[in-house]
Amino acid sequence: MTQARTFHDRVAVSLGDHIARIEMIREDKLNALDPAMFDALIEAAAWLREQREARVAILSGRGRMFCAGLDFGSFAAMAGEDGTASTALEPRTHGLCNTPQYAAYAWHEAPVPVIVAIQGGALGGGLQIALGGDIRIAAPDAKIAIAETQWGLVPDMSGMARVRRLVRDDVLRRLTYTAERIDGTRASEAGLVTEVHPDPQARALEIAQQIAHRSPSAIRACKVLLNGLDDANAGEILAAESRLQQAIIGQPNQVEAVMANLDKRTPDFRD
């Protein structure tokens, strides 16, 4: 096994038996997403691209939850006090993507299959990260949600470019509009996750070992082929995510959504 290393104290990586392991290690914050986590995930994906011995990867989160979504502290960094977004989302920093989008989309672009193991839950941006993978294994009781509207936002981390082929349109709309949390079993039925298993890590490893015993050149070629089926107009979707988010983040209704959630009260939105 290659010597384990970490990126920004957020993501640990290792490689052994042709299986790369990428683990978010901010367990004290339920692996919540902040700028350092975005950078760490992108650097871990770059590391994976350099590992010619890797035939498959497992992406997971240490501790009780795969990823709880955006760190609340990141709201302050993304929206200034004057109601204007302090972080530009529309510029493309990584091909089709901005930086937060690429923290998820990088796994879609990885040269080998990426299996995501979800325990505890994948909420909001956490689910967007998971959707970047090829296969998602969730615990039956894991909490899954397209949670962004709860905070007055739109899903903007590339997941819509992936989920559109996984979930029936009307179901996707309901889950997006309501931010409803569903368990892993219902998420599997909806198409958000591939299958459920009481031990997602063990099941992910089982599938990874099967893939690792296939021809690596064939597996890499299959990923190129399958991505080609999925990528039509992905750039337009990613650009629209950023444009729409840029227009609403930090505005009164978005701030009210955050404050009402934190205060556990009914929000008072402006028409």
Short mmCIF file of C-alpha atoms in Angstrom, two decimals:
data_model
loop_
_atom_site.label_atom_id
_atom_site.label_comp_id
_atom_site.label_asym_id
_atom_site.label_seq_id
_atom_site.Cartn_x
_atom_site.Cartn_y
_atom_site.Cartn_z
CA MET A 1 0.00 0.00 0.00
CA THR A 2 1.24 3.47 -0.80
CA GLN A 3 1.99 5.67 2.17
CA ALA A 4 -1.18 7.44 3.22
CA ARG A 5 -1.29 11.19 2.83
CA THR A 6 -3.75 13.94 3.55
CA PHE A 7 -4.82 17.14 1.85
CA HIS A 8 -5.56 20.24 3.97
CA ASP A 9 -6.37 18.03 6.99
CA ARG A 10 -9.65 17.26 5.25
CA VAL A 11 -9.12 14.26 2.96
CA ALA A 12 -6.92 11.18 3.38
CA VAL A 13 -5.87 8.98 0.46
CA SER A 14 -4.13 5.64 0.06
CA LEU A 15 -3.71 2.95 -2.58
CA GLY A 16 -3.39 -0.81 -2.23
CA ASP A 17 -4.38 -3.89 -4.24
CA HIS A 18 -5.32 -1.57 -7.12
CA ILE A 19 -8.01 0.08 -4.98
CA ALA A 20 -7.66 3.79 -4.15
CA ARG A 21 -9.29 5.00 -0.97
CA ILE A 22 -10.36 8.62 -0.58
CA GLU A 23 -11.81 9.53 2.81
CA MET A 24 -13.12 12.84 4.12
CA ILE A 25 -11.72 13.09 7.64
CA ARG A 26 -13.44 16.14 9.14
CA GLU A 27 -15.53 13.89 11.34
CA ASP A 28 -15.90 16.46 14.14
CA LYS A 29 -17.93 18.58 11.66
CA LEU A 30 -19.68 15.61 10.03
CA ASN A 31 -17.39 16.18 7.02
CA ALA A 32 -19.13 19.47 6.24
CA LEU A 33 -17.93 21.34 3.18
CA ASP A 34 -15.79 24.45 3.54
CA PRO A 35 -13.23 25.98 1.15
CA ALA A 36 -10.49 23.73 2.52
CA MET A 37 -12.65 20.66 1.90
CA PHE A 38 -13.37 21.77 -1.66
CA ASP A 39 -9.64 22.18 -2.30
CA ALA A 40 -8.82 18.88 -0.61
CA LEU A 41 -11.34 16.93 -2.68
CA ILE A 42 -10.04 18.48 -5.90
CA GLU A 43 -6.44 17.71 -4.97
CA ALA A 44 -7.38 14.16 -4.00
CA ALA A 45 -9.02 13.70 -7.40
CA ALA A 46 -5.84 15.01 -9.05
CA TRP A 47 -3.84 12.50 -6.99
CA LEU A 48 -6.14 9.70 -8.20
CA ARG A 49 -5.55 10.66 -11.84
CA GLU A 50 -1.82 10.15 -11.27
CA GLN A 51 -2.14 6.64 -9.82
CA ARG A 52 -1.69 4.33 -12.80
CA GLU A 53 -1.98 1.29 -10.52
CA ALA A 54 -5.48 2.34 -9.41
CA ARG A 55 -8.30 0.43 -11.09
CA VAL A 56 -11.16 1.63 -8.90
CA ALA A 57 -11.67 4.09 -6.04
CA ILE A 58 -13.81 4.20 -2.90
CA LEU A 59 -14.93 7.64 -1.69
CA SER A 60 -16.18 7.79 1.90
CA GLY A 61 -16.50 9.97 4.98
CA ARG A 62 -15.03 9.16 8.38
CA GLY A 63 -17.28 9.04 11.41
CA ARG A 64 -21.06 9.15 11.74
CA MET A 65 -21.91 10.74 8.40
CA PHE A 66 -20.64 10.74 4.83
CA CYS A 67 -21.17 14.50 4.51
CA ALA A 68 -23.60 16.91 6.17
CA GLY A 69 -23.40 19.46 3.37
CA LEU A 70 -22.15 23.02 3.43
CA ASP A 71 -20.47 24.26 6.59
CA PHE A 72 -22.59 27.09 8.04
CA GLY A 73 -19.47 29.22 8.33
CA SER A 74 -19.15 29.11 4.57
CA PHE A 75 -22.35 31.13 4.19
CA ALA A 76 -20.58 34.18 5.55
CA ALA A 77 -17.76 33.69 3.08
CA MET A 78 -20.14 33.28 0.15
CA ALA A 79 -22.50 36.18 0.84
CA GLY A 80 -21.39 39.63 1.93
CA GLU A 81 -23.22 41.87 4.38
CA ASP A 82 -24.45 44.12 1.57
CA GLY A 83 -26.37 41.25 -0.02
CA THR A 84 -23.91 40.68 -2.84
CA ALA A 85 -22.10 37.41 -3.26
CA SER A 86 -18.46 37.76 -2.26
CA THR A 87 -17.49 34.59 -4.10
CA ALA A 88 -17.94 34.62 -7.87
CA LEU A 89 -19.64 31.44 -8.98
CA GLU A 90 -20.03 31.98 -12.72
CA PRO A 91 -16.35 31.96 -13.79
CA ARG A 92 -15.27 28.48 -14.90
CA THR A 93 -12.17 27.60 -12.89
CA HIS A 94 -11.95 23.89 -13.77
CA GLY A 95 -13.13 23.14 -17.30
CA LEU A 96 -16.94 23.11 -17.20
CA CYS A 97 -16.99 23.87 -13.48
CA ASN A 98 -16.37 26.40 -10.77
CA THR A 99 -14.45 25.23 -7.70
CA PRO A 100 -17.36 23.89 -5.58
CA GLN A 101 -18.83 22.13 -8.62
CA TYR A 102 -15.51 20.49 -9.41
CA ALA A 103 -15.18 19.09 -5.90
CA ALA A 104 -18.03 16.79 -6.98
CA TYR A 105 -17.64 16.63 -10.76
CA ALA A 106 -13.98 15.63 -10.48
CA TRP A 107 -15.10 12.15 -9.44
CA HIS A 108 -17.23 11.87 -12.56
CA GLU A 109 -14.15 12.84 -14.60
CA ALA A 110 -11.84 10.44 -12.72
CA PRO A 111 -10.27 7.85 -15.04
CA VAL A 112 -11.50 4.90 -12.96
CA PRO A 113 -14.88 4.01 -11.42
CA VAL A 114 -15.60 5.72 -8.10
CA ILE A 115 -17.78 3.91 -5.55
CA VAL A 116 -19.30 6.10 -2.83
CA ALA A 117 -20.03 4.60 0.60
CA ILE A 118 -22.71 6.57 2.48
CA GLN A 119 -23.28 6.01 6.19
CA GLY A 120 -25.29 8.40 8.34
CA GLY A 121 -26.31 10.66 5.52
CA ALA A 122 -25.50 12.78 2.49
CA LEU A 123 -27.27 16.13 2.66
CA GLY A 124 -27.22 19.01 0.19
CA GLY A 125 -23.65 19.42 -1.01
CA GLY A 126 -22.83 16.04 0.51
CA LEU A 127 -25.29 14.40 -1.87
CA GLN A 128 -23.85 16.46 -4.72
CA ILE A 129 -20.40 15.00 -3.91
CA ALA A 130 -21.86 11.50 -3.87
CA LEU A 131 -23.56 12.04 -7.23
CA GLY A 132 -20.14 12.61 -8.75
CA GLY A 133 -19.37 8.94 -8.21
CA ASP A 134 -20.26 6.05 -10.50
CA ILE A 135 -21.94 3.90 -7.84
CA ARG A 136 -23.48 4.87 -4.48
CA ILE A 137 -23.96 2.41 -1.62
CA ALA A 138 -26.03 3.75 1.30
CA ALA A 139 -27.01 2.39 4.66
CA PRO A 140 -30.77 1.73 4.81
CA ASP A 141 -31.22 4.42 7.49
CA ALA A 142 -28.90 7.01 5.91
CA LYS A 143 -30.52 10.44 5.52
CA ILE A 144 -30.48 11.64 1.91
CA ALA A 145 -31.69 15.05 0.74
CA ILE A 146 -31.44 17.58 -2.04
CA ALA A 147 -31.47 20.07 0.80
CA GLU A 148 -30.52 23.38 -0.80
CA THR A 149 -33.97 25.02 -0.87
CA GLN A 150 -34.09 24.63 2.92
CA TRP A 151 -31.40 27.33 2.96
CA GLY A 152 -32.90 29.44 0.20
CA LEU A 153 -30.45 28.15 -2.40
CA VAL A 154 -30.44 26.07 -5.57
CA PRO A 155 -28.41 22.84 -5.98
CA ASP A 156 -25.22 24.18 -7.55
CA MET A 157 -22.44 21.59 -7.14
CA SER A 158 -22.92 19.75 -10.46
CA GLY A 159 -25.31 17.11 -9.17
CA MET A 160 -28.09 18.15 -11.53
CA ALA A 161 -25.90 17.25 -14.49
CA ARG A 162 -25.72 13.71 -13.09
CA VAL A 163 -29.05 13.14 -11.35
CA ARG A 164 -31.16 14.02 -14.40
CA ARG A 165 -30.47 10.53 -15.78
CA LEU A 166 -30.96 8.75 -12.46
CA VAL A 167 -34.24 10.05 -11.05
CA ARG A 168 -37.64 10.40 -12.72
CA ASP A 169 -38.31 14.04 -13.52
CA ASP A 170 -41.35 14.56 -11.30
CA VAL A 171 -39.70 12.79 -8.37
CA LEU A 172 -36.59 14.92 -8.81
CA ARG A 173 -38.70 18.06 -8.82
CA ARG A 174 -40.54 17.08 -5.63
CA LEU A 175 -37.32 16.24 -3.78
CA THR A 176 -35.68 19.46 -5.00
CA TYR A 177 -38.61 21.77 -4.21
CA THR A 178 -39.35 20.29 -0.78
CA ALA A 179 -35.80 19.46 0.45
CA GLU A 180 -37.40 16.33 1.95
CA ARG A 181 -35.06 13.96 3.76
CA ILE A 182 -35.54 10.34 2.78
CA ASP A 183 -33.78 7.24 4.03
CA GLY A 184 -31.38 5.12 2.04
CA THR A 185 -34.03 2.60 1.07
CA ARG A 186 -36.32 5.26 -0.41
CA ALA A 187 -33.32 6.94 -2.04
CA SER A 188 -32.49 3.66 -3.74
CA GLU A 189 -36.07 3.31 -4.95
CA ALA A 190 -35.93 6.87 -6.32
CA GLY A 191 -32.58 6.31 -8.04
CA LEU A 192 -30.42 8.63 -5.95
CA VAL A 193 -28.37 5.69 -4.68
CA THR A 194 -27.47 2.44 -6.40
CA GLU A 195 -28.28 0.05 -3.57
CA VAL A 196 -28.55 -0.18 0.20
CA HIS A 197 -26.43 -2.29 2.52
CA PRO A 198 -26.09 -2.37 6.32
CA ASP A 199 -22.31 -1.90 5.90
CA PRO A 200 -21.75 0.47 2.96
CA GLN A 201 -17.97 0.32 3.32
CA ALA A 202 -17.89 -3.46 3.17
CA ARG A 203 -20.19 -3.57 0.17
CA ALA A 204 -18.18 -0.85 -1.59
CA LEU A 205 -15.01 -2.88 -1.04
CA GLU A 206 -16.70 -6.02 -2.37
CA ILE A 207 -17.67 -4.25 -5.61
CA ALA A 208 -14.26 -2.59 -5.83
CA GLN A 209 -12.52 -5.95 -5.60
CA GLN A 210 -14.67 -7.28 -8.45
CA ILE A 211 -13.76 -4.30 -10.63
CA ALA A 212 -10.07 -4.53 -9.66
CA HIS A 213 -9.96 -8.03 -11.17
CA ARG A 214 -11.19 -6.81 -14.56
CA SER A 215 -8.92 -5.56 -17.34
CA PRO A 216 -7.84 -2.04 -16.26
CA SER A 217 -7.68 -0.82 -19.85
CA ALA A 218 -11.22 -2.09 -20.46
CA ILE A 219 -12.55 -0.49 -17.26
CA ARG A 220 -10.99 2.88 -18.08
CA ALA A 221 -12.33 2.70 -21.63
CA CYS A 222 -15.80 1.79 -20.33
CA LYS A 223 -15.80 4.86 -18.11
CA VAL A 224 -14.97 7.07 -21.08
CA LEU A 225 -17.77 5.41 -23.05
CA LEU A 226 -20.35 5.72 -20.28
CA ASN A 227 -19.39 9.32 -19.49
CA GLY A 228 -19.93 10.18 -23.13
CA LEU A 229 -23.54 9.04 -22.80
CA ASP A 230 -24.04 11.20 -19.72
CA ASP A 231 -22.19 14.43 -20.54
CA ALA A 232 -24.43 15.89 -23.28
CA ASN A 233 -25.14 19.51 -22.40
CA ALA A 234 -23.57 19.10 -18.95
CA GLY A 235 -21.74 22.39 -19.44
CA GLU A 236 -25.01 24.26 -19.97
CA ILE A 237 -26.44 22.78 -16.77
CA LEU A 238 -23.35 23.66 -14.73
CA ALA A 239 -23.35 27.22 -16.04
CA ALA A 240 -27.06 27.60 -15.22
CA GLU A 241 -26.49 26.34 -11.66
CA SER A 242 -23.89 29.03 -11.07
CA ARG A 243 -25.87 31.83 -12.75
CA LEU A 244 -29.02 31.12 -10.71
CA GLN A 245 -27.16 30.69 -7.43
CA GLN A 246 -25.19 33.91 -7.98
CA ALA A 247 -28.45 35.81 -8.41
CA ILE A 248 -30.05 34.68 -5.12
CA ILE A 249 -27.24 34.04 -2.65
CA GLY A 250 -27.06 36.74 0.00
CA GLN A 251 -30.39 38.25 -1.00
CA PRO A 252 -33.04 38.86 1.68
CA ASN A 253 -35.03 35.67 1.12
CA GLN A 254 -31.93 33.48 1.12
CA VAL A 255 -30.64 35.08 4.32
CA GLU A 256 -34.10 34.70 5.89
CA ALA A 257 -34.13 31.01 4.97
CA VAL A 258 -30.83 30.50 6.78
CA MET A 259 -31.80 32.50 9.86
CA ALA A 260 -35.21 30.83 10.15
CA ASN A 261 -33.57 27.42 10.04
CA LEU A 262 -31.01 28.37 12.64
CA ASP A 263 -33.70 29.94 14.86
CA LYS A 264 -36.08 27.02 14.25
CA ARG A 265 -38.94 29.33 13.29
CA THR A 266 -41.26 29.80 10.31
CA PRO A 267 -39.53 32.01 7.73
CA ASP A 268 -41.00 35.34 6.70
CA PHE A 269 -40.21 35.63 3.01
CA ARG A 270 -40.70 38.66 0.76
CA ASP A 271 -42.91 38.19 -2.30
#
